[in-house]
Tab-separated table of C-alpha atoms in Angstrom:
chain	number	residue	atom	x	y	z
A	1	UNK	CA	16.011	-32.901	8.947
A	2	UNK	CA	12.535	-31.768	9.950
A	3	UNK	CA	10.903	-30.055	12.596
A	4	UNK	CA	8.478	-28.186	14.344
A	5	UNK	CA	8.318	-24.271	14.773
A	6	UNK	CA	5.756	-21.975	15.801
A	7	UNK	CA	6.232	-19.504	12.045
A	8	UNK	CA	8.345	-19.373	9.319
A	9	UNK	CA	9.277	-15.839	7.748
A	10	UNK	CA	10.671	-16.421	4.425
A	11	UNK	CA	12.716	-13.351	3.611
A	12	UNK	CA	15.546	-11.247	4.947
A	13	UNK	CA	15.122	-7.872	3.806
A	14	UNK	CA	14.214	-5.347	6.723
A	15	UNK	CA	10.297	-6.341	6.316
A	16	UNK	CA	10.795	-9.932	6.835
A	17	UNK	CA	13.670	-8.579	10.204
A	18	UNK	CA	10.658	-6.753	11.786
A	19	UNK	CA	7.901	-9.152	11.134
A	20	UNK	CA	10.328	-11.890	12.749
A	21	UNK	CA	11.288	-9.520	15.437
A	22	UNK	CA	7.721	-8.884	16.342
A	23	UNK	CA	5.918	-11.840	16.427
A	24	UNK	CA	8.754	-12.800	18.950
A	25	UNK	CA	6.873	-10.352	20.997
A	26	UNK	CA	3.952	-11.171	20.143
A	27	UNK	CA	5.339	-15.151	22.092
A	28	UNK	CA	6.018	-16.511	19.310
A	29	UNK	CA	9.465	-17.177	20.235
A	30	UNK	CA	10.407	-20.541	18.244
A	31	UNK	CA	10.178	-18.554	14.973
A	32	UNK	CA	12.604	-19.409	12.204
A	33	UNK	CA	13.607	-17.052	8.835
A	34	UNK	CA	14.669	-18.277	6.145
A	35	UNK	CA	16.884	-16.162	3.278
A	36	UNK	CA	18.052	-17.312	0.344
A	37	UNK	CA	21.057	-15.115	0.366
A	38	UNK	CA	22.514	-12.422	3.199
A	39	UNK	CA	20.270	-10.615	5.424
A	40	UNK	CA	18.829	-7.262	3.174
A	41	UNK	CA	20.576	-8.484	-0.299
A	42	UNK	CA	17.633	-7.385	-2.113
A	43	UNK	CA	15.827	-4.621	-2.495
A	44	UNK	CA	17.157	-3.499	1.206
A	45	UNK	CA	20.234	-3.250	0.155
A	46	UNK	CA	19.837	-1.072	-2.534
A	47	UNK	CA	17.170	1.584	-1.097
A	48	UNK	CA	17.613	5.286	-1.174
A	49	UNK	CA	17.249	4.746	2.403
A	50	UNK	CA	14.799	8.055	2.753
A	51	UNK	CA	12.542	8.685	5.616
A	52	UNK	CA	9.569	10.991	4.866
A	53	UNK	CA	5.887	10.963	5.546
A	54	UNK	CA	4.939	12.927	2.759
A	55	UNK	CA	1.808	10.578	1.216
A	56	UNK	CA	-2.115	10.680	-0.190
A	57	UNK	CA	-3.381	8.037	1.637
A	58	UNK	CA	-3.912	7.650	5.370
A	59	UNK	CA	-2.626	4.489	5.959
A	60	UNK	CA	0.526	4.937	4.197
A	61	UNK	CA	1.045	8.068	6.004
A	62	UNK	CA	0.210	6.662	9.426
A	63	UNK	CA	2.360	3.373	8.838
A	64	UNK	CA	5.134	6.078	7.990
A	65	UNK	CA	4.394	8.101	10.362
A	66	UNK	CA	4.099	5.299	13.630
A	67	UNK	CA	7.013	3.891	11.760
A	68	UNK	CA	9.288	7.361	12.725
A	69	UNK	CA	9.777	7.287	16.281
A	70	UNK	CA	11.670	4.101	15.874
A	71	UNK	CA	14.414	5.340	13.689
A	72	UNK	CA	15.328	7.988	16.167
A	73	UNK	CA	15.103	5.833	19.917
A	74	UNK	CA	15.694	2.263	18.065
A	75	UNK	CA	17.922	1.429	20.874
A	76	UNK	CA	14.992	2.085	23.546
A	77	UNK	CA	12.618	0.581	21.689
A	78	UNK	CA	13.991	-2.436	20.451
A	79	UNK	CA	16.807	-2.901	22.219
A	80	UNK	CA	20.013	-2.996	19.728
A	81	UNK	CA	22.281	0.090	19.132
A	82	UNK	CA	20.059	2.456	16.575
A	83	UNK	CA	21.064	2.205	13.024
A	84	UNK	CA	22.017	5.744	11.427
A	85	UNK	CA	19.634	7.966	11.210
A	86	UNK	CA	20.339	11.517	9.544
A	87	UNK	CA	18.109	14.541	9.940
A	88	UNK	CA	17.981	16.751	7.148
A	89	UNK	CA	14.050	18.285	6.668
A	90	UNK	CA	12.301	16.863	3.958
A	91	UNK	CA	10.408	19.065	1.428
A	92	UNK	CA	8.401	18.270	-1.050
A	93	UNK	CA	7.733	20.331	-4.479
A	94	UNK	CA	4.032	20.306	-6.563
A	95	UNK	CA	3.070	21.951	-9.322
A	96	UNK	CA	-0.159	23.541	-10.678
A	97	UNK	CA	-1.541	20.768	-11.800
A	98	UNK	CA	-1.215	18.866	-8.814
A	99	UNK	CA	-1.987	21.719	-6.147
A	100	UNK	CA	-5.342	20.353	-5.059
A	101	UNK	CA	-4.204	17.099	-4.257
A	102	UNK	CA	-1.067	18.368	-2.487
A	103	UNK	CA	-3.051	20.706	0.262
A	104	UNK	CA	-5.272	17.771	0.650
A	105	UNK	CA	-2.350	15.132	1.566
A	106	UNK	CA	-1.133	17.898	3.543
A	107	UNK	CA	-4.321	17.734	5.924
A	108	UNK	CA	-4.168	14.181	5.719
A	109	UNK	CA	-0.828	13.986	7.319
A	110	UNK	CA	-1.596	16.490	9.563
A	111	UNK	CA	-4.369	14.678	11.354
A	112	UNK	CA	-2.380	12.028	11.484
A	113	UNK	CA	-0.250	13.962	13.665
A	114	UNK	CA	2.510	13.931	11.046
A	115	UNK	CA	4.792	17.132	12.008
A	116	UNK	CA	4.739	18.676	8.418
A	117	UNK	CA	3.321	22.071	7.157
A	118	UNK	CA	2.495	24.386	3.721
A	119	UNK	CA	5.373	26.933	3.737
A	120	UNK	CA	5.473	29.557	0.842
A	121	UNK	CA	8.019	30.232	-1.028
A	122	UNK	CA	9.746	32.700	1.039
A	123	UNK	CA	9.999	30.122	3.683
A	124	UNK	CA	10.813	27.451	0.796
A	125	UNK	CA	13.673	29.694	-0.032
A	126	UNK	CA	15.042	29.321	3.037
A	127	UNK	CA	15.020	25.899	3.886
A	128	UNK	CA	16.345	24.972	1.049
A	129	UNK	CA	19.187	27.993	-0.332
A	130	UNK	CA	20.187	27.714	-3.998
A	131	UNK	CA	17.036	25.845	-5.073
A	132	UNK	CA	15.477	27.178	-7.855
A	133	UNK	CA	11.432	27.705	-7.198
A	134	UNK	CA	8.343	29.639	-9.449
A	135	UNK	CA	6.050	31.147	-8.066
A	136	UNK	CA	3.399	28.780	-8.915
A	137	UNK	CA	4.608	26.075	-6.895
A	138	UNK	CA	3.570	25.087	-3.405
A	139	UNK	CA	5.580	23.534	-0.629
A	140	UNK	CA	5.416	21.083	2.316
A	141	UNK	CA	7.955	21.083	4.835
A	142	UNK	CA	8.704	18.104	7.293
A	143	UNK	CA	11.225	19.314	9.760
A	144	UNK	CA	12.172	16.498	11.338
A	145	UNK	CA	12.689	14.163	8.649
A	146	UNK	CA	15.694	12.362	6.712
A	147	UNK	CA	17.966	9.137	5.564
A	148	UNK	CA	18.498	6.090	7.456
A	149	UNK	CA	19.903	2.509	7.145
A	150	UNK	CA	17.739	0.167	5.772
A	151	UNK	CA	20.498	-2.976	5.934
A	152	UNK	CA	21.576	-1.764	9.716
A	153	UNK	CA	17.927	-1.922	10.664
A	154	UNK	CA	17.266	-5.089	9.222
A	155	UNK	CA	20.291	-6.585	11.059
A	156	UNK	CA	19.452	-5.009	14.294
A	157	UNK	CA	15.589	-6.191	14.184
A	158	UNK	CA	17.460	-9.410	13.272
A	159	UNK	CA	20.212	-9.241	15.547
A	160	UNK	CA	17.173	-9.053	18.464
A	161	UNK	CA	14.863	-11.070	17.118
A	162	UNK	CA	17.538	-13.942	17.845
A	163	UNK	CA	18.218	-12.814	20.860
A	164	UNK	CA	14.082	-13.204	22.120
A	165	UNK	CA	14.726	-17.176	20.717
A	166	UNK	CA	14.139	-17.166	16.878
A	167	UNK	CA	16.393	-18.587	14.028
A	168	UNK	CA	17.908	-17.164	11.124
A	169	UNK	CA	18.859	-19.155	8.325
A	170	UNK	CA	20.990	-17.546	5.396
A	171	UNK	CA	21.792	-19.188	2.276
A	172	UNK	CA	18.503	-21.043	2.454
A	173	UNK	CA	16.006	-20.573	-0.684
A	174	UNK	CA	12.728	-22.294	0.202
A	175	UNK	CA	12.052	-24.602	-2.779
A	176	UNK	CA	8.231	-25.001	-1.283
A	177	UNK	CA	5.580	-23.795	0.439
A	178	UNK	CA	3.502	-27.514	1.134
A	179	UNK	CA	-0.461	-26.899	1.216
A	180	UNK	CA	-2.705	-29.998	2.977
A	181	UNK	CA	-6.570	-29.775	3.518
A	182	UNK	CA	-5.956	-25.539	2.850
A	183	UNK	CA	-3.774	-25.377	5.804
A	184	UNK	CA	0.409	-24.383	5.625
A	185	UNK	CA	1.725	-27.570	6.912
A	186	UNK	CA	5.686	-27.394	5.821
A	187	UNK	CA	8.486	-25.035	4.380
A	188	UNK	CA	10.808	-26.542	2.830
A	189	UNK	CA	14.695	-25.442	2.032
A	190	UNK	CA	17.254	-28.141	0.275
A	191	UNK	CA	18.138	-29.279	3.727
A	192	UNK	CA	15.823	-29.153	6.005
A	193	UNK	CA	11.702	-29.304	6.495
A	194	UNK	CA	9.975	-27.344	8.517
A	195	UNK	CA	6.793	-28.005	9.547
A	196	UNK	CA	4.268	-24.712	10.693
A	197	UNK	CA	0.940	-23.606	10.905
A	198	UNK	CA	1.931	-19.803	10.232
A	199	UNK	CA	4.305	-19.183	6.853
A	200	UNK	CA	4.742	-15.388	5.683
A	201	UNK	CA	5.981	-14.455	2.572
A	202	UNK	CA	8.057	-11.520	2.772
A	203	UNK	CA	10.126	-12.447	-0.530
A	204	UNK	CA	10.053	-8.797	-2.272
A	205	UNK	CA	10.581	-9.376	-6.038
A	206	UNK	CA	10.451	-13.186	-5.975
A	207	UNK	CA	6.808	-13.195	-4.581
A	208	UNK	CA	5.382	-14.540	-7.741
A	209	UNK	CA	8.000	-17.013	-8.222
A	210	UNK	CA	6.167	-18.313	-4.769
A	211	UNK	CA	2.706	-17.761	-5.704
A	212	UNK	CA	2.754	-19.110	-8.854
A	213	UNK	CA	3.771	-22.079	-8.034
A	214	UNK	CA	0.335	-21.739	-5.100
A	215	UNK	CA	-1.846	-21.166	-8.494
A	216	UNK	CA	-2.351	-17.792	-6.792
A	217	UNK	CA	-2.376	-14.387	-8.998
A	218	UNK	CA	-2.190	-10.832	-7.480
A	219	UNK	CA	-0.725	-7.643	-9.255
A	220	UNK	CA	2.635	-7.843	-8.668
A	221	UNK	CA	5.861	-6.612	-10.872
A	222	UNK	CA	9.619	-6.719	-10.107
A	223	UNK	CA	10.980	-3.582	-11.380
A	224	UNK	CA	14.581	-1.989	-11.531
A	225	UNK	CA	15.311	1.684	-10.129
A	226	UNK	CA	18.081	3.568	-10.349
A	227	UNK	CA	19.838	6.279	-8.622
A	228	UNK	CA	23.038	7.552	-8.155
A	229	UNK	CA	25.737	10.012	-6.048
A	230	UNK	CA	26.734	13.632	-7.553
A	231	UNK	CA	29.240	15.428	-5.749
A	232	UNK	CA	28.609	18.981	-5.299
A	233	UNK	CA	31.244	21.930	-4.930
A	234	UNK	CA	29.732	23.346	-1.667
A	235	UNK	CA	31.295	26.868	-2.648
A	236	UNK	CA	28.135	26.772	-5.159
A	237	UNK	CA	25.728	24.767	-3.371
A	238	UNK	CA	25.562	24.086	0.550
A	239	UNK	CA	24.494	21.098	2.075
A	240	UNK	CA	20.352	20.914	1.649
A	241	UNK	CA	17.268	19.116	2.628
A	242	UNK	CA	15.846	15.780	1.073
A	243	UNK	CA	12.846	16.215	-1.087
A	244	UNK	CA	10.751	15.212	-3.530
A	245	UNK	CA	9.868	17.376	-6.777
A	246	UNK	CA	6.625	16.110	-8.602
A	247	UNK	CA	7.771	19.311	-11.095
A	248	UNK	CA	10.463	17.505	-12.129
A	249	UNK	CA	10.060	14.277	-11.364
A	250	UNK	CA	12.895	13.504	-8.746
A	251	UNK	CA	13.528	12.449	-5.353
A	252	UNK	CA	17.097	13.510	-3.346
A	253	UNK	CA	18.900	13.744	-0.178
A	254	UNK	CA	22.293	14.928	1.204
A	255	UNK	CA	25.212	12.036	1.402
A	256	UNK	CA	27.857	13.378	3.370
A	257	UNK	CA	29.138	16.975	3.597
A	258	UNK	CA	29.045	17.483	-0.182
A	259	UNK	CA	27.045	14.911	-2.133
A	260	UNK	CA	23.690	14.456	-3.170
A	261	UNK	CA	21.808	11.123	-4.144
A	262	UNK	CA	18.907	11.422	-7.160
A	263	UNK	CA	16.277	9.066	-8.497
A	264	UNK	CA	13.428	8.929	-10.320
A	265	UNK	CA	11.120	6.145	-9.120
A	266	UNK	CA	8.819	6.618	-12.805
A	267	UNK	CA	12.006	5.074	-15.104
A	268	UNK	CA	11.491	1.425	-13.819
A	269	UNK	CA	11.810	-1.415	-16.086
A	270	UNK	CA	9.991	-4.886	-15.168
A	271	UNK	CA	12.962	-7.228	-15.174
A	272	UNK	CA	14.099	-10.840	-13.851
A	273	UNK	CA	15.100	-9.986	-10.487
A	274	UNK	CA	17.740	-12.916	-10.504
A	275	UNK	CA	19.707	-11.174	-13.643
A	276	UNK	CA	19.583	-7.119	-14.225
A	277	UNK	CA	22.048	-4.469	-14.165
A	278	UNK	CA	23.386	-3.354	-11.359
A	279	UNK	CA	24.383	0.021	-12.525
A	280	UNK	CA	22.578	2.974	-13.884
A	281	UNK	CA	22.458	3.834	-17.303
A	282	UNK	CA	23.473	6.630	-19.297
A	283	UNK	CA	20.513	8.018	-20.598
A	284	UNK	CA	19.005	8.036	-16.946
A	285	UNK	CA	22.137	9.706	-16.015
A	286	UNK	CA	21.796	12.299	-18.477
A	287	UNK	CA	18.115	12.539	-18.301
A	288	UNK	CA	17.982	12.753	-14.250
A	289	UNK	CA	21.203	15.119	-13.749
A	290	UNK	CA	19.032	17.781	-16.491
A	291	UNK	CA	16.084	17.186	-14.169
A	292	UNK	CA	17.913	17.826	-10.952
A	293	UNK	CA	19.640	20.815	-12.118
A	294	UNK	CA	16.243	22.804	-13.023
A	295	UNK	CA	15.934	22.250	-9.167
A	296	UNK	CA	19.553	23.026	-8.355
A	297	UNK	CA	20.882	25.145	-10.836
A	298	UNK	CA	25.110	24.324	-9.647
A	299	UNK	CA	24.344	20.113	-9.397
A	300	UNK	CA	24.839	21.023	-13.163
A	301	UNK	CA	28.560	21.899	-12.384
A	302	UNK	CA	28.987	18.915	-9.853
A	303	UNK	CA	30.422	15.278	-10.568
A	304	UNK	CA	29.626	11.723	-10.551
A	305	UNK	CA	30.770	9.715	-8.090
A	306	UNK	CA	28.610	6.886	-8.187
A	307	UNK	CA	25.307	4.754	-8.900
A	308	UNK	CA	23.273	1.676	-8.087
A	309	UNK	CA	20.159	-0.120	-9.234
A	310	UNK	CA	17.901	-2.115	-7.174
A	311	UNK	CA	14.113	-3.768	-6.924
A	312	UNK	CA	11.244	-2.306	-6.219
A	313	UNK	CA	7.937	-4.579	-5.932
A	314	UNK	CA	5.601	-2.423	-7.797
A	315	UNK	CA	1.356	-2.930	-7.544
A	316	UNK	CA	-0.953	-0.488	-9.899
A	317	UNK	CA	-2.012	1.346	-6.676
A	318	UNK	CA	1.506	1.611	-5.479
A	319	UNK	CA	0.440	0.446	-2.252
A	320	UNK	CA	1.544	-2.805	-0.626
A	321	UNK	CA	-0.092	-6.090	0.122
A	322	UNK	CA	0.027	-6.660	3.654
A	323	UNK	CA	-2.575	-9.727	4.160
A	324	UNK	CA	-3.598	-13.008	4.933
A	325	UNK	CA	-3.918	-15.292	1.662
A	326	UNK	CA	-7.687	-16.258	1.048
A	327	UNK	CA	-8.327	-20.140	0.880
A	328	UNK	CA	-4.957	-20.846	2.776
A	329	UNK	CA	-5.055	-20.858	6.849
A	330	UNK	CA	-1.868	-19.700	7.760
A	331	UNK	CA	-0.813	-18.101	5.068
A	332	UNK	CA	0.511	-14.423	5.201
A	333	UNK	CA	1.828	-12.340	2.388
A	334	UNK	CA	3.952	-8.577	2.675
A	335	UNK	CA	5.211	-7.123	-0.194
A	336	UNK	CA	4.764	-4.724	-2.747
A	337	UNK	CA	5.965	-1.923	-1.238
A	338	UNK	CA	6.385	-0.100	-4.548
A	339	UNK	CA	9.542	1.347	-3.063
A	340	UNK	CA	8.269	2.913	0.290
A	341	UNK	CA	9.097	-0.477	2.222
A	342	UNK	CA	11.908	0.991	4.326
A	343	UNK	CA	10.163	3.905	5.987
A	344	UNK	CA	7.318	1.707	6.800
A	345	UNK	CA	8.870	-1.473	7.948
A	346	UNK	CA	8.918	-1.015	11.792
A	347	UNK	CA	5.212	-0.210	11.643
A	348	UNK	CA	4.282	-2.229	9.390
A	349	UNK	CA	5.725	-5.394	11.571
A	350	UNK	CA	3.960	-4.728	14.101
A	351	UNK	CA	0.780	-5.028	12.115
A	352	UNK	CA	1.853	-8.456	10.371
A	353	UNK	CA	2.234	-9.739	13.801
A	354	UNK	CA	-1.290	-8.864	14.931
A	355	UNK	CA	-2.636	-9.987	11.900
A	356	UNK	CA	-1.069	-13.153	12.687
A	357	UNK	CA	-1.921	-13.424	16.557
A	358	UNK	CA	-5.142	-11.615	16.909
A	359	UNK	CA	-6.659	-11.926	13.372
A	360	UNK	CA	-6.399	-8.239	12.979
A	361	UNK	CA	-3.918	-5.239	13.409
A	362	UNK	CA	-5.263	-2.925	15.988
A	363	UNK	CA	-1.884	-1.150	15.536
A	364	UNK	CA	-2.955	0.334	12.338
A	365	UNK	CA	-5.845	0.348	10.194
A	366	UNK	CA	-4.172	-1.992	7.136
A	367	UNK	CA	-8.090	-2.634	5.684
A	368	UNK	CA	-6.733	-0.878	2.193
A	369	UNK	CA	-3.832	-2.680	2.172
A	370	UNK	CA	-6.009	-6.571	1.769
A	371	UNK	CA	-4.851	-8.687	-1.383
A	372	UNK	CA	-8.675	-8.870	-2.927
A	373	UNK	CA	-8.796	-4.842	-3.288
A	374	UNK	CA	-7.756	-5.329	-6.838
A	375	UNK	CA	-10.239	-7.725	-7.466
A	376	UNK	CA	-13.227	-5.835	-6.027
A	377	UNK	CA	-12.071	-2.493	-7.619
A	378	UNK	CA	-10.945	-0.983	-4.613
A	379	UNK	CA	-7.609	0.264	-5.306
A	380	UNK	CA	-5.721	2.735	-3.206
A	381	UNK	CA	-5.847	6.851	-5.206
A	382	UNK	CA	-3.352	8.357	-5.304
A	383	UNK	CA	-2.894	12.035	-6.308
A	384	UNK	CA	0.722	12.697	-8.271
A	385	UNK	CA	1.925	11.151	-11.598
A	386	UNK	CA	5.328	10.477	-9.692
A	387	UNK	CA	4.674	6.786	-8.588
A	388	UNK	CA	7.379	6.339	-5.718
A	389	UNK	CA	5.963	9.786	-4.375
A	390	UNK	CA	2.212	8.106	-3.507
């Protein structure tokens, strides 16, 4: 069967949900996705779910940071029941050798109008009781930050994106993306055609299985992460804030009443992301648990309860690809979120669809985020050695 539509969105993680969900607003209403499995079965489903604006580049901290308000009034805003959101404080941890860096992200985020501050360690001590801390280390706070629910908020975006007219087709792997006279002019699943003028990729870890087959060839790497659940005995250690600790190389937040999730975004592995492990291993269990319990000395006395691992599509600036595809009208490409995808995804919509309606995204400023910056030597700085800290 064939027919006509206005765009096609090919992916159902919560990037591809908000894209689809905003360019119905944008009047595009006769949109269609397309998933090749469930709505957020990849790397959606398997995110640390972490909001935090904590970054060393403006437009990843703006994105995160015009990104916030809709976690906490998702309902008013987009009009479905708001997915979980958790506030906890978020604070992140930086050593001597990357103090420089860290006051300068700090003013960053600050102009941006990001609600986060330098605290010292007095103040760090406090916000954060039975963390360990030296007195060499400095300290950003971000009171208002937390965890969400990256599948519920790609199944709301969804759930209203249908509801302003468009489609949503699961268990439907595009098997091509059909080029004529450098134009998009058809998407095609095993049953059905559909022919467009506007096709975004928003495929995650099976972007180069797509652009490959376009003879297209941008920097981008499916790699696993892991984390997993320790449950703490909260006579030793209270609930406590999320964070990230450049120091030690580890990002956390509360689960619950008395558990704590752990990762660290450096251990990834490039891997097929049709066949890896699903679990964590050992050593990273070993190796991450020491790590965390430098931090929090009585994690050391806690338990495992459980673990995960999921995809992250990794670039060497860390920073995504959020762009139209040179030499292709009516192409569009959004991925590489190196892990931060979540966080950003309601902003980050919203620019997609301007890019695609208006030719730009007045929303915000995604000029560092273009496809060629790796080409022209114009990649994104970043200041820690922790990658999914950037």
């Amino acid at each position: 069967m064939t027919e006509r539509v206005d765009a096609v969105v090919i992916g159902g993680g919560v990037m591809g949900a908000s894209i689809l969900y905003n360019l119905t607003k944008q009047g595009l209403k006769n949109c269609v996705l397309l998933e090749r499995d469930t709505l957020g079965s990849g790397s959606t489903g398997r995110s640390s779910g972490l909001i935090r604006m904590h970054y060393s580049t403006k437009v990843n901290a703006e994105l995160s940071w015009k990104s916030f308000p809709y976690f906490l009034h998702f309902d008013e805003l987009i009009g479905q029941q708001k997915p979980q959101f958790i506030k906890t404080g978020f604070i992140a941890i930086a050593g001597p050798a990357s103090t420089e860096g860290f006051y300068k992200n700090v003013s960053i985020q600050k102009k941006v109008g990001i609600d986060t501050n330098i605290i010292d360690l007095k103040q760090a001590r406090e916000v954060a009781p039975g963390f360990h801390f030296t007195d060499d280390e400095v300290f950003a706070w971000e009171p208002q930050s937390g965890h969400g629910d990256p599948s519920g908020t790609a199944m709301a975006y969804a759930k209203q994106a249908e509801q302003n007219g468009a489609r949503i087709i699961l268990k439907a792997p595009v098997n091509e993306i059909r080029i004529k006279n450098d134009t998009v002019f058809s998407i095609h699943t095993e049953k059905e055609t559909f022919e467009t003028e506007i096709a975004v990729m928003a495929t995650g870890p099976w972007s180069n299985q797509f652009l490959s087959k376009l003879n297209i060839d941008l920097p981008l790497t499916a790699t696993r992460h892991e984390v997993f659940f320790i449950k703490r005995d909260n006579n030793l250690l209270l609930n406590h804030p999320s964070g990230a600790d450049m120091t030690n190389m580890t990002y956390f937040r509360p689960e619950g009443n008395d558990m704590t999730l752990v990762g660290n975004g450096n251990r990834e592995h490039v891997v097929d992301p049709d066949k890896y492990n699903l679990k964590p291993s050992m050593d990273y269990l070993e190796d991450v648990w020491l790590r965390l319990a430098k931090r929090m000395p009585a994690i050391a006395k806690g338990q495992y309860f459980t673990g995960y691992a999921g995809l992250y599509t990794s670039t060497p600036d860390t920073h995504p690809i959020v762009d139209k595809i040179d030499g292709i009208d009516g192409l569009y490409i959004c991925t590489g979120f190196s892990g931060h995808g979540f966080k950003l995804a309601p902003a980050v919509g919203i620019c997609m669809s301007e890019l695609i309606t208006k030719g730009r995204s007045d929303f915000v400023d995604i000029t560092a985020l273009k496809a060629d910056r790796f080409s022209k030597g114009n990649q994104n700085e970043i200041s820690y050695g922790f990658r999914v800290i950037s």
